[in-house]
Amino acid sequence: SGVTVIQRQPGMEDREFRLEVLEVLRGTEGAEISGRGELLQRPLALAGSVSALQDPELPQAIRLELAANLDLLTLQLEGQVADPMEMDGAEIDAVIDIPEIADLLAIVEQELPLSGPLRLEARITQHQGELHVVADATVQDLTASADLELENEHLSGTVSAGPLDRAGALFDVAGLPAQPLEVKAELSLGGEELQLREVLLTIDEARIEAGGSAAMDGSSADLQFKATAPSLAGLRADLPALPLDAESRLRLDPKYLKLESLRAELGSSDLSGELSLGRQGMPSVHARLNSNRVNLEELTITPDEEQAPPEQSSQAVAETPPAPATGTPASPPAEDPAEPARYVFREDPLP
């Protein structure tokens, strides 16, 4: 009894976990566990049991059942551990229920526009150094799922969250698609460097691929990116319905953030070159960019606008005033302020 754990983090208040009482009552088949304490300034109650699995092939295996109530949430653990001394061969099912997520976010000082109940279900397995987690979570109209494996500092798996239109509604972002965001990744976490062997983000048919390395403290990076989408309008309704094909190398060091070998095609427009942003002292931008064609009509038109101009009626032609007979050039027709401006380059490349 009387165990206190203090979490200290620079710039934040200390957080205490205090276990005032922990009782373990031995029985013929195992032990009953009960305890009480405090976490996040909320009362904590523990209850559960540990018993032998009674499997001849796993003589040391135990079965675990544990429930924790923190006022703001409940946690239930149920499963088995084949070798408790080595913490190997674990198969644990976990369920977390939070009646009101906004209350928990307020205590941990996180400002997110989430409210209502949250439920997280996970299955955790661990065998010979390999950890496998499969989890599903729901809050409001949002769902998220993950399937992750960690072995010898190598992390791989998939994560999915969405749908994005409902997530956008929470953050006042309109026009997002009804599809989820899906992430597939293979990472190496060893040392002070993060190796991105493969990272793939997809939203419907749009894809972003990345690979390379980055310092764990964010001070440097060397990454290769590639992005493709059949239509930007599929990512957000107010974007032009143009296909995208782009790639670049991103290099980050304490002095500069650089985009090298940049190549992008958006509809019939193209861009290539390199861009450098200074990170020290006065902000600086250095760019060397080239373009063979920029179609402003494609880039400025919105998906709900007509792509082709309306046909002019014979009546409209008849109402056009003739040029003065004195030889003075006719004034150009007045522009309708409600009509959006159009700027279109010629079909041949710019000089």
mmCIF file of C-alpha atoms in Angstrom:
data_model
loop_
_atom_site.group_PDB
_atom_site.id
_atom_site.type_symbol
_atom_site.label_atom_id
_atom_site.label_comp_id
_atom_site.label_asym_id
_atom_site.label_seq_id
_atom_site.Cartn_x
_atom_site.Cartn_y
_atom_site.Cartn_z
ATOM 1 C CA SER A 1 0.000 0.000 0.000
ATOM 2 C CA GLY A 2 0.984 3.634 -0.303
ATOM 3 C CA VAL A 3 2.649 3.345 -3.743
ATOM 4 C CA THR A 4 2.838 6.637 -5.676
ATOM 5 C CA VAL A 5 4.020 7.087 -9.289
ATOM 6 C CA ILE A 6 4.651 10.642 -10.560
ATOM 7 C CA GLN A 7 4.832 11.499 -14.257
ATOM 8 C CA ARG A 8 6.875 14.636 -14.985
ATOM 9 C CA GLN A 9 7.055 16.310 -18.373
ATOM 10 C CA PRO A 10 8.659 19.695 -19.201
ATOM 11 C CA GLY A 11 6.084 22.456 -19.449
ATOM 12 C CA MET A 12 3.290 20.373 -17.927
ATOM 13 C CA GLU A 13 1.967 19.762 -14.449
ATOM 14 C CA ASP A 14 2.978 16.589 -12.617
ATOM 15 C CA ARG A 15 0.522 13.698 -12.814
ATOM 16 C CA GLU A 16 0.208 11.245 -9.970
ATOM 17 C CA PHE A 17 -0.932 7.676 -9.778
ATOM 18 C CA ARG A 18 -1.413 6.623 -6.193
ATOM 19 C CA LEU A 19 -2.329 3.091 -5.162
ATOM 20 C CA GLU A 20 -3.467 3.410 -1.580
ATOM 21 C CA VAL A 21 -4.425 -0.221 -1.004
ATOM 22 C CA LEU A 22 -3.754 -3.434 -2.952
ATOM 23 C CA GLU A 23 -5.049 -6.717 -1.559
ATOM 24 C CA VAL A 24 -4.244 -10.172 -2.906
ATOM 25 C CA LEU A 25 -6.202 -13.045 -1.370
ATOM 26 C CA ARG A 26 -4.822 -16.474 -2.206
ATOM 27 C CA GLY A 27 -7.229 -19.313 -2.912
ATOM 28 C CA THR A 28 -7.003 -22.956 -3.917
ATOM 29 C CA GLU A 29 -7.035 -22.153 -7.646
ATOM 30 C CA GLY A 30 -5.465 -18.713 -7.742
ATOM 31 C CA ALA A 31 -5.716 -15.286 -6.175
ATOM 32 C CA GLU A 32 -8.318 -12.536 -5.926
ATOM 33 C CA ILE A 33 -7.080 -8.973 -6.438
ATOM 34 C CA SER A 34 -8.646 -5.731 -5.223
ATOM 35 C CA GLY A 35 -7.310 -2.240 -4.789
ATOM 36 C CA ARG A 36 -8.108 1.448 -4.698
ATOM 37 C CA GLY A 37 -6.205 4.628 -5.389
ATOM 38 C CA GLU A 38 -6.188 7.786 -7.470
ATOM 39 C CA LEU A 39 -5.266 8.672 -11.057
ATOM 40 C CA LEU A 40 -5.701 12.051 -12.755
ATOM 41 C CA GLN A 41 -7.283 13.259 -9.517
ATOM 42 C CA ARG A 42 -10.036 10.696 -9.954
ATOM 43 C CA PRO A 43 -10.821 7.706 -7.749
ATOM 44 C CA LEU A 44 -9.487 4.395 -9.073
ATOM 45 C CA ALA A 45 -10.825 0.950 -8.200
ATOM 46 C CA LEU A 46 -9.301 -2.408 -9.200
ATOM 47 C CA ALA A 47 -10.800 -5.893 -9.064
ATOM 48 C CA GLY A 48 -9.835 -9.191 -10.664
ATOM 49 C CA SER A 49 -8.319 -12.612 -10.360
ATOM 50 C CA VAL A 50 -5.265 -14.632 -11.392
ATOM 51 C CA SER A 51 -5.471 -18.401 -11.694
ATOM 52 C CA ALA A 52 -3.609 -21.340 -13.201
ATOM 53 C CA LEU A 53 -4.598 -22.146 -16.770
ATOM 54 C CA GLN A 54 -4.533 -25.885 -16.053
ATOM 55 C CA ASP A 55 -3.069 -26.802 -19.417
ATOM 56 C CA PRO A 56 -0.572 -29.743 -19.326
ATOM 57 C CA GLU A 57 1.329 -28.264 -22.280
ATOM 58 C CA LEU A 58 1.676 -24.919 -20.506
ATOM 59 C CA PRO A 59 2.393 -25.760 -16.867
ATOM 60 C CA GLN A 60 3.323 -22.185 -15.920
ATOM 61 C CA ALA A 61 0.494 -20.473 -17.782
ATOM 62 C CA ILE A 62 -1.924 -18.246 -15.913
ATOM 63 C CA ARG A 63 -5.328 -16.826 -16.689
ATOM 64 C CA LEU A 64 -5.908 -13.144 -15.944
ATOM 65 C CA GLU A 65 -9.145 -11.217 -15.402
ATOM 66 C CA LEU A 66 -8.917 -7.591 -14.319
ATOM 67 C CA ALA A 67 -11.362 -4.673 -14.213
ATOM 68 C CA ALA A 68 -10.439 -1.056 -13.467
ATOM 69 C CA ASN A 69 -12.867 1.800 -12.913
ATOM 70 C CA LEU A 70 -11.565 5.370 -13.092
ATOM 71 C CA ASP A 71 -14.875 7.233 -12.842
ATOM 72 C CA LEU A 72 -14.245 8.576 -16.364
ATOM 73 C CA LEU A 73 -13.637 5.182 -17.939
ATOM 74 C CA THR A 74 -13.691 1.455 -17.373
ATOM 75 C CA LEU A 75 -11.031 -1.031 -18.467
ATOM 76 C CA GLN A 76 -11.496 -4.786 -18.734
ATOM 77 C CA LEU A 77 -8.659 -7.226 -19.401
ATOM 78 C CA GLU A 78 -9.130 -10.939 -19.963
ATOM 79 C CA GLY A 79 -6.713 -13.516 -21.300
ATOM 80 C CA GLN A 80 -3.735 -15.708 -20.561
ATOM 81 C CA VAL A 81 0.059 -15.583 -20.281
ATOM 82 C CA ALA A 82 1.991 -18.766 -21.107
ATOM 83 C CA ASP A 83 5.200 -17.767 -19.284
ATOM 84 C CA PRO A 84 4.584 -15.038 -16.675
ATOM 85 C CA MET A 85 8.255 -14.944 -15.587
ATOM 86 C CA GLU A 86 9.411 -14.025 -19.106
ATOM 87 C CA MET A 87 6.143 -12.243 -20.018
ATOM 88 C CA ASP A 88 5.922 -14.385 -23.147
ATOM 89 C CA GLY A 89 2.998 -16.072 -24.866
ATOM 90 C CA ALA A 90 0.397 -13.470 -23.893
ATOM 91 C CA GLU A 91 -3.091 -13.374 -25.419
ATOM 92 C CA ILE A 92 -5.095 -10.521 -23.905
ATOM 93 C CA ASP A 93 -8.470 -9.027 -24.864
ATOM 94 C CA ALA A 94 -8.975 -5.442 -23.712
ATOM 95 C CA VAL A 95 -12.084 -3.237 -23.712
ATOM 96 C CA ILE A 96 -12.131 0.452 -22.762
ATOM 97 C CA ASP A 97 -15.438 2.300 -22.353
ATOM 98 C CA ILE A 98 -15.548 6.077 -21.838
ATOM 99 C CA PRO A 99 -19.070 7.446 -21.211
ATOM 100 C CA GLU A 100 -18.081 11.017 -22.219
ATOM 101 C CA ILE A 101 -14.838 11.592 -24.103
ATOM 102 C CA ALA A 102 -15.048 15.377 -23.632
ATOM 103 C CA ASP A 103 -14.578 14.986 -19.854
ATOM 104 C CA LEU A 104 -11.382 12.977 -20.309
ATOM 105 C CA LEU A 105 -10.005 15.413 -22.924
ATOM 106 C CA ALA A 106 -10.549 18.297 -20.509
ATOM 107 C CA ILE A 107 -8.572 16.570 -17.750
ATOM 108 C CA VAL A 108 -5.599 15.769 -20.015
ATOM 109 C CA GLU A 109 -5.789 19.329 -21.449
ATOM 110 C CA GLN A 110 -6.502 18.357 -25.036
ATOM 111 C CA GLU A 111 -8.843 20.556 -27.082
ATOM 112 C CA LEU A 112 -10.671 18.399 -29.615
ATOM 113 C CA PRO A 113 -14.282 18.804 -30.804
ATOM 114 C CA LEU A 114 -15.293 15.315 -29.668
ATOM 115 C CA SER A 115 -18.149 14.378 -27.396
ATOM 116 C CA GLY A 116 -20.182 11.322 -26.527
ATOM 117 C CA PRO A 117 -19.153 7.784 -25.633
ATOM 118 C CA LEU A 118 -15.984 6.112 -26.890
ATOM 119 C CA ARG A 119 -15.407 2.360 -27.044
ATOM 120 C CA LEU A 120 -12.090 0.678 -27.812
ATOM 121 C CA GLU A 121 -11.709 -3.067 -28.302
ATOM 122 C CA ALA A 122 -8.275 -4.625 -28.775
ATOM 123 C CA ARG A 123 -6.648 -8.040 -28.921
ATOM 124 C CA ILE A 124 -2.991 -8.116 -27.871
ATOM 125 C CA THR A 125 -0.742 -11.094 -28.502
ATOM 126 C CA GLN A 126 2.943 -11.442 -27.706
ATOM 127 C CA HIS A 127 5.142 -14.401 -28.614
ATOM 128 C CA GLN A 128 8.950 -14.682 -28.714
ATOM 129 C CA GLY A 129 9.492 -10.930 -28.943
ATOM 130 C CA GLU A 130 6.784 -10.262 -31.519
ATOM 131 C CA LEU A 131 3.897 -8.024 -30.435
ATOM 132 C CA HIS A 132 0.658 -7.993 -32.429
ATOM 133 C CA VAL A 133 -2.217 -5.562 -31.755
ATOM 134 C CA VAL A 134 -5.600 -5.522 -33.505
ATOM 135 C CA ALA A 135 -7.882 -2.706 -32.354
ATOM 136 C CA ASP A 136 -11.200 -1.051 -33.267
ATOM 137 C CA ALA A 137 -12.584 2.190 -31.853
ATOM 138 C CA THR A 138 -15.806 4.162 -32.280
ATOM 139 C CA VAL A 139 -16.746 7.687 -31.145
ATOM 140 C CA GLN A 140 -19.742 9.634 -32.408
ATOM 141 C CA ASP A 141 -20.055 8.691 -36.108
ATOM 142 C CA LEU A 142 -16.332 7.990 -36.506
ATOM 143 C CA THR A 143 -14.595 4.626 -36.587
ATOM 144 C CA ALA A 144 -10.940 3.672 -36.526
ATOM 145 C CA SER A 145 -9.133 0.355 -36.802
ATOM 146 C CA ALA A 146 -5.517 -0.775 -36.588
ATOM 147 C CA ASP A 147 -3.564 -3.967 -37.221
ATOM 148 C CA LEU A 148 0.034 -3.513 -36.054
ATOM 149 C CA GLU A 149 3.052 -5.782 -35.543
ATOM 150 C CA LEU A 150 6.238 -4.893 -33.688
ATOM 151 C CA GLU A 151 9.291 -7.153 -33.852
ATOM 152 C CA ASN A 152 12.900 -6.203 -33.099
ATOM 153 C CA GLU A 153 12.156 -2.479 -33.453
ATOM 154 C CA HIS A 154 10.457 -3.075 -36.808
ATOM 155 C CA LEU A 155 6.876 -1.771 -36.943
ATOM 156 C CA SER A 156 4.455 -2.654 -39.728
ATOM 157 C CA GLY A 157 0.726 -2.626 -40.215
ATOM 158 C CA THR A 158 -2.345 -0.717 -41.360
ATOM 159 C CA VAL A 159 -4.524 1.990 -39.831
ATOM 160 C CA SER A 160 -7.893 3.222 -41.079
ATOM 161 C CA ALA A 161 -10.038 6.142 -39.834
ATOM 162 C CA GLY A 162 -13.155 7.880 -41.099
ATOM 163 C CA PRO A 163 -15.317 8.566 -42.882
ATOM 164 C CA LEU A 164 -13.567 11.842 -43.633
ATOM 165 C CA ASP A 165 -16.717 13.862 -44.328
ATOM 166 C CA ARG A 166 -17.953 13.231 -40.783
ATOM 167 C CA ALA A 167 -14.534 14.022 -39.327
ATOM 168 C CA GLY A 168 -14.464 17.232 -41.362
ATOM 169 C CA ALA A 169 -17.839 18.273 -39.984
ATOM 170 C CA LEU A 170 -16.391 18.168 -36.451
ATOM 171 C CA PHE A 171 -13.547 20.518 -37.441
ATOM 172 C CA ASP A 172 -15.665 22.783 -39.724
ATOM 173 C CA VAL A 173 -14.019 21.468 -42.888
ATOM 174 C CA ALA A 174 -16.585 20.959 -45.646
ATOM 175 C CA GLY A 175 -16.403 19.029 -48.893
ATOM 176 C CA LEU A 176 -14.347 16.032 -47.735
ATOM 177 C CA PRO A 177 -15.109 12.611 -49.259
ATOM 178 C CA ALA A 178 -17.189 9.939 -47.535
ATOM 179 C CA GLN A 179 -14.296 7.443 -47.744
ATOM 180 C CA PRO A 180 -11.872 6.704 -44.881
ATOM 181 C CA LEU A 181 -8.194 7.531 -44.716
ATOM 182 C CA GLU A 182 -6.090 4.353 -44.866
ATOM 183 C CA VAL A 183 -2.409 4.128 -43.969
ATOM 184 C CA LYS A 184 -0.056 1.226 -44.600
ATOM 185 C CA ALA A 185 3.461 1.488 -43.183
ATOM 186 C CA GLU A 186 6.708 -0.374 -42.534
ATOM 187 C CA LEU A 187 9.064 1.456 -40.170
ATOM 188 C CA SER A 188 12.307 0.720 -38.359
ATOM 189 C CA LEU A 189 12.593 2.432 -34.981
ATOM 190 C CA GLY A 190 16.181 1.636 -34.007
ATOM 191 C CA GLY A 191 18.621 4.211 -32.658
ATOM 192 C CA GLU A 192 18.072 7.927 -33.181
ATOM 193 C CA GLU A 193 16.779 7.540 -36.743
ATOM 194 C CA LEU A 194 13.423 6.453 -38.103
ATOM 195 C CA GLN A 195 13.581 4.457 -41.324
ATOM 196 C CA LEU A 196 10.468 4.655 -43.506
ATOM 197 C CA ARG A 197 10.721 1.525 -45.630
ATOM 198 C CA GLU A 198 7.222 2.027 -47.014
ATOM 199 C CA VAL A 199 4.449 4.467 -46.184
ATOM 200 C CA LEU A 200 1.262 4.534 -48.246
ATOM 201 C CA LEU A 201 -1.711 6.847 -47.621
ATOM 202 C CA THR A 202 -4.882 6.286 -49.639
ATOM 203 C CA ILE A 203 -8.235 8.045 -49.868
ATOM 204 C CA ASP A 204 -10.362 6.175 -52.374
ATOM 205 C CA GLU A 205 -8.160 6.210 -55.535
ATOM 206 C CA ALA A 206 -5.797 8.986 -54.370
ATOM 207 C CA ARG A 207 -2.376 7.801 -53.137
ATOM 208 C CA ILE A 208 0.636 9.291 -51.392
ATOM 209 C CA GLU A 209 3.759 7.125 -51.169
ATOM 210 C CA ALA A 210 6.794 7.992 -49.039
ATOM 211 C CA GLY A 211 10.108 6.441 -48.117
ATOM 212 C CA GLY A 212 13.403 7.468 -46.612
ATOM 213 C CA SER A 213 14.721 8.376 -43.182
ATOM 214 C CA ALA A 214 14.147 10.997 -40.491
ATOM 215 C CA ALA A 215 15.753 11.869 -37.176
ATOM 216 C CA MET A 216 13.643 10.939 -34.168
ATOM 217 C CA ASP A 217 13.916 14.521 -32.852
ATOM 218 C CA GLY A 218 12.687 15.998 -36.154
ATOM 219 C CA SER A 219 15.934 17.885 -36.840
ATOM 220 C CA SER A 220 16.675 16.255 -40.206
ATOM 221 C CA ALA A 221 15.049 14.104 -42.860
ATOM 222 C CA ASP A 222 15.614 12.726 -46.342
ATOM 223 C CA LEU A 223 12.332 11.539 -47.843
ATOM 224 C CA GLN A 224 11.013 10.681 -51.290
ATOM 225 C CA PHE A 225 7.348 11.439 -52.043
ATOM 226 C CA LYS A 226 4.982 10.499 -54.850
ATOM 227 C CA ALA A 227 1.324 11.578 -55.090
ATOM 228 C CA THR A 228 -1.315 10.551 -57.628
ATOM 229 C CA ALA A 229 -5.049 11.194 -57.847
ATOM 230 C CA PRO A 230 -7.500 10.736 -60.752
ATOM 231 C CA SER A 231 -9.294 13.934 -59.647
ATOM 232 C CA LEU A 232 -8.594 16.482 -56.908
ATOM 233 C CA ALA A 233 -12.338 16.994 -56.605
ATOM 234 C CA GLY A 234 -12.495 13.491 -55.126
ATOM 235 C CA LEU A 235 -10.448 14.783 -52.175
ATOM 236 C CA ARG A 236 -12.444 17.958 -51.622
ATOM 237 C CA ALA A 237 -15.486 19.261 -53.441
ATOM 238 C CA ASP A 238 -14.142 22.794 -54.027
ATOM 239 C CA LEU A 239 -10.962 21.611 -55.775
ATOM 240 C CA PRO A 240 -10.755 21.368 -59.588
ATOM 241 C CA ALA A 241 -11.610 18.029 -61.134
ATOM 242 C CA LEU A 242 -8.096 17.535 -62.501
ATOM 243 C CA PRO A 243 -5.770 14.517 -62.315
ATOM 244 C CA LEU A 244 -2.585 14.907 -60.263
ATOM 245 C CA ASP A 245 0.763 13.199 -60.743
ATOM 246 C CA ALA A 246 3.620 14.586 -58.644
ATOM 247 C CA GLU A 247 6.858 13.504 -57.009
ATOM 248 C CA SER A 248 9.708 15.161 -55.127
ATOM 249 C CA ARG A 249 12.567 14.613 -52.716
ATOM 250 C CA LEU A 250 12.305 16.411 -49.356
ATOM 251 C CA ARG A 251 15.504 17.150 -47.470
ATOM 252 C CA LEU A 252 15.478 18.763 -44.048
ATOM 253 C CA ASP A 253 18.446 19.979 -42.022
ATOM 254 C CA PRO A 254 18.858 22.610 -39.297
ATOM 255 C CA LYS A 255 19.281 25.377 -41.910
ATOM 256 C CA TYR A 256 16.978 24.510 -44.788
ATOM 257 C CA LEU A 257 13.919 22.635 -45.932
ATOM 258 C CA LYS A 258 14.413 21.694 -49.575
ATOM 259 C CA LEU A 259 12.191 20.226 -52.263
ATOM 260 C CA GLU A 260 14.445 18.730 -54.912
ATOM 261 C CA SER A 261 13.708 16.976 -58.200
ATOM 262 C CA LEU A 262 10.189 18.376 -58.083
ATOM 263 C CA ARG A 263 7.936 17.231 -60.910
ATOM 264 C CA ALA A 264 4.190 17.840 -60.953
ATOM 265 C CA GLU A 265 1.424 17.550 -63.533
ATOM 266 C CA LEU A 266 -2.047 18.900 -62.743
ATOM 267 C CA GLY A 267 -4.408 18.484 -65.636
ATOM 268 C CA SER A 268 -2.613 19.918 -68.682
ATOM 269 C CA SER A 269 -0.351 22.143 -66.523
ATOM 270 C CA ASP A 270 3.135 21.148 -65.390
ATOM 271 C CA LEU A 271 5.822 22.332 -62.976
ATOM 272 C CA SER A 272 9.367 21.194 -62.247
ATOM 273 C CA GLY A 273 12.442 22.412 -60.424
ATOM 274 C CA GLU A 274 13.452 22.895 -56.803
ATOM 275 C CA LEU A 275 12.492 25.028 -53.806
ATOM 276 C CA SER A 276 14.411 25.919 -50.640
ATOM 277 C CA LEU A 277 13.049 27.498 -47.424
ATOM 278 C CA GLY A 278 15.408 28.932 -44.822
ATOM 279 C CA ARG A 279 14.869 27.810 -41.220
ATOM 280 C CA GLN A 280 17.250 30.182 -39.435
ATOM 281 C CA GLY A 281 17.276 33.956 -39.042
ATOM 282 C CA MET A 282 15.123 35.937 -41.466
ATOM 283 C CA PRO A 283 12.734 33.795 -43.548
ATOM 284 C CA SER A 284 14.132 33.151 -47.009
ATOM 285 C CA VAL A 285 12.828 31.413 -50.111
ATOM 286 C CA HIS A 286 14.973 30.301 -53.043
ATOM 287 C CA ALA A 287 13.244 28.738 -56.049
ATOM 288 C CA ARG A 288 14.175 27.569 -59.521
ATOM 289 C CA LEU A 289 10.992 26.443 -61.207
ATOM 290 C CA ASN A 290 10.102 25.669 -64.814
ATOM 291 C CA SER A 291 6.786 25.189 -66.573
ATOM 292 C CA ASN A 292 6.006 24.390 -70.187
ATOM 293 C CA ARG A 293 2.289 25.076 -69.852
ATOM 294 C CA VAL A 294 -0.044 26.622 -67.272
ATOM 295 C CA ASN A 295 -3.743 26.385 -68.073
ATOM 296 C CA LEU A 296 -5.383 28.940 -65.811
ATOM 297 C CA GLU A 297 -8.837 28.096 -67.092
ATOM 298 C CA GLU A 298 -8.492 24.552 -65.744
ATOM 299 C CA LEU A 299 -6.951 25.694 -62.474
ATOM 300 C CA THR A 300 -9.533 28.378 -61.649
ATOM 301 C CA ILE A 301 -12.741 26.661 -62.673
ATOM 302 C CA THR A 302 -14.723 24.966 -59.906
ATOM 303 C CA PRO A 303 -16.343 21.551 -60.340
ATOM 304 C CA ASP A 304 -19.895 22.970 -60.326
ATOM 305 C CA GLU A 305 -19.202 25.476 -63.093
ATOM 306 C CA GLU A 306 -19.934 24.760 -66.746
ATOM 307 C CA GLN A 307 -16.829 23.630 -68.591
ATOM 308 C CA ALA A 308 -18.007 24.967 -71.948
ATOM 309 C CA PRO A 309 -19.310 28.551 -72.511
ATOM 310 C CA PRO A 310 -23.047 28.781 -73.313
ATOM 311 C CA GLU A 311 -24.016 29.139 -76.949
ATOM 312 C CA GLN A 312 -24.902 32.674 -78.001
ATOM 313 C CA SER A 313 -28.473 33.049 -79.272
ATOM 314 C CA SER A 314 -29.364 34.907 -82.478
ATOM 315 C CA GLN A 315 -31.357 37.403 -80.394
ATOM 316 C CA ALA A 316 -28.290 38.265 -78.352
ATOM 317 C CA VAL A 317 -26.315 38.874 -81.549
ATOM 318 C CA ALA A 318 -29.022 41.163 -82.894
ATOM 319 C CA GLU A 319 -29.018 43.260 -79.723
ATOM 320 C CA THR A 320 -25.269 43.944 -79.934
ATOM 321 C CA PRO A 321 -24.859 47.639 -80.843
ATOM 322 C CA PRO A 322 -23.000 48.289 -84.141
ATOM 323 C CA ALA A 323 -19.698 50.167 -84.245
ATOM 324 C CA PRO A 324 -19.984 53.943 -84.778
ATOM 325 C CA ALA A 325 -19.888 55.065 -88.408
ATOM 326 C CA THR A 326 -17.348 57.823 -87.656
ATOM 327 C CA GLY A 327 -14.518 55.337 -87.594
ATOM 328 C CA THR A 328 -14.017 55.610 -83.835
ATOM 329 C CA PRO A 329 -13.326 52.125 -82.400
ATOM 330 C CA ALA A 330 -16.269 50.663 -80.589
ATOM 331 C CA SER A 331 -16.022 50.408 -76.814
ATOM 332 C CA PRO A 332 -15.689 46.860 -75.526
ATOM 333 C CA PRO A 333 -18.869 45.450 -73.997
ATOM 334 C CA ALA A 334 -19.189 46.028 -70.272
ATOM 335 C CA GLU A 335 -18.130 43.055 -68.156
ATOM 336 C CA ASP A 336 -20.715 41.447 -65.954
ATOM 337 C CA PRO A 337 -19.318 41.678 -62.374
ATOM 338 C CA ALA A 338 -21.064 38.416 -61.545
ATOM 339 C CA GLU A 339 -19.168 36.559 -64.264
ATOM 340 C CA PRO A 340 -15.801 35.124 -63.068
ATOM 341 C CA ALA A 341 -12.688 36.246 -64.917
ATOM 342 C CA ARG A 342 -11.003 33.831 -67.291
ATOM 343 C CA TYR A 343 -7.301 33.758 -68.177
ATOM 344 C CA VAL A 344 -6.282 31.194 -70.768
ATOM 345 C CA PHE A 345 -2.824 30.692 -72.233
ATOM 346 C CA ARG A 346 -2.276 29.658 -75.818
ATOM 347 C CA GLU A 347 -1.927 26.022 -76.692
ATOM 348 C CA ASP A 348 1.767 26.442 -77.623
ATOM 349 C CA PRO A 349 4.269 26.574 -74.733
ATOM 350 C CA LEU A 350 5.252 29.792 -73.041
ATOM 351 C CA PRO A 351 8.447 31.413 -74.367
#
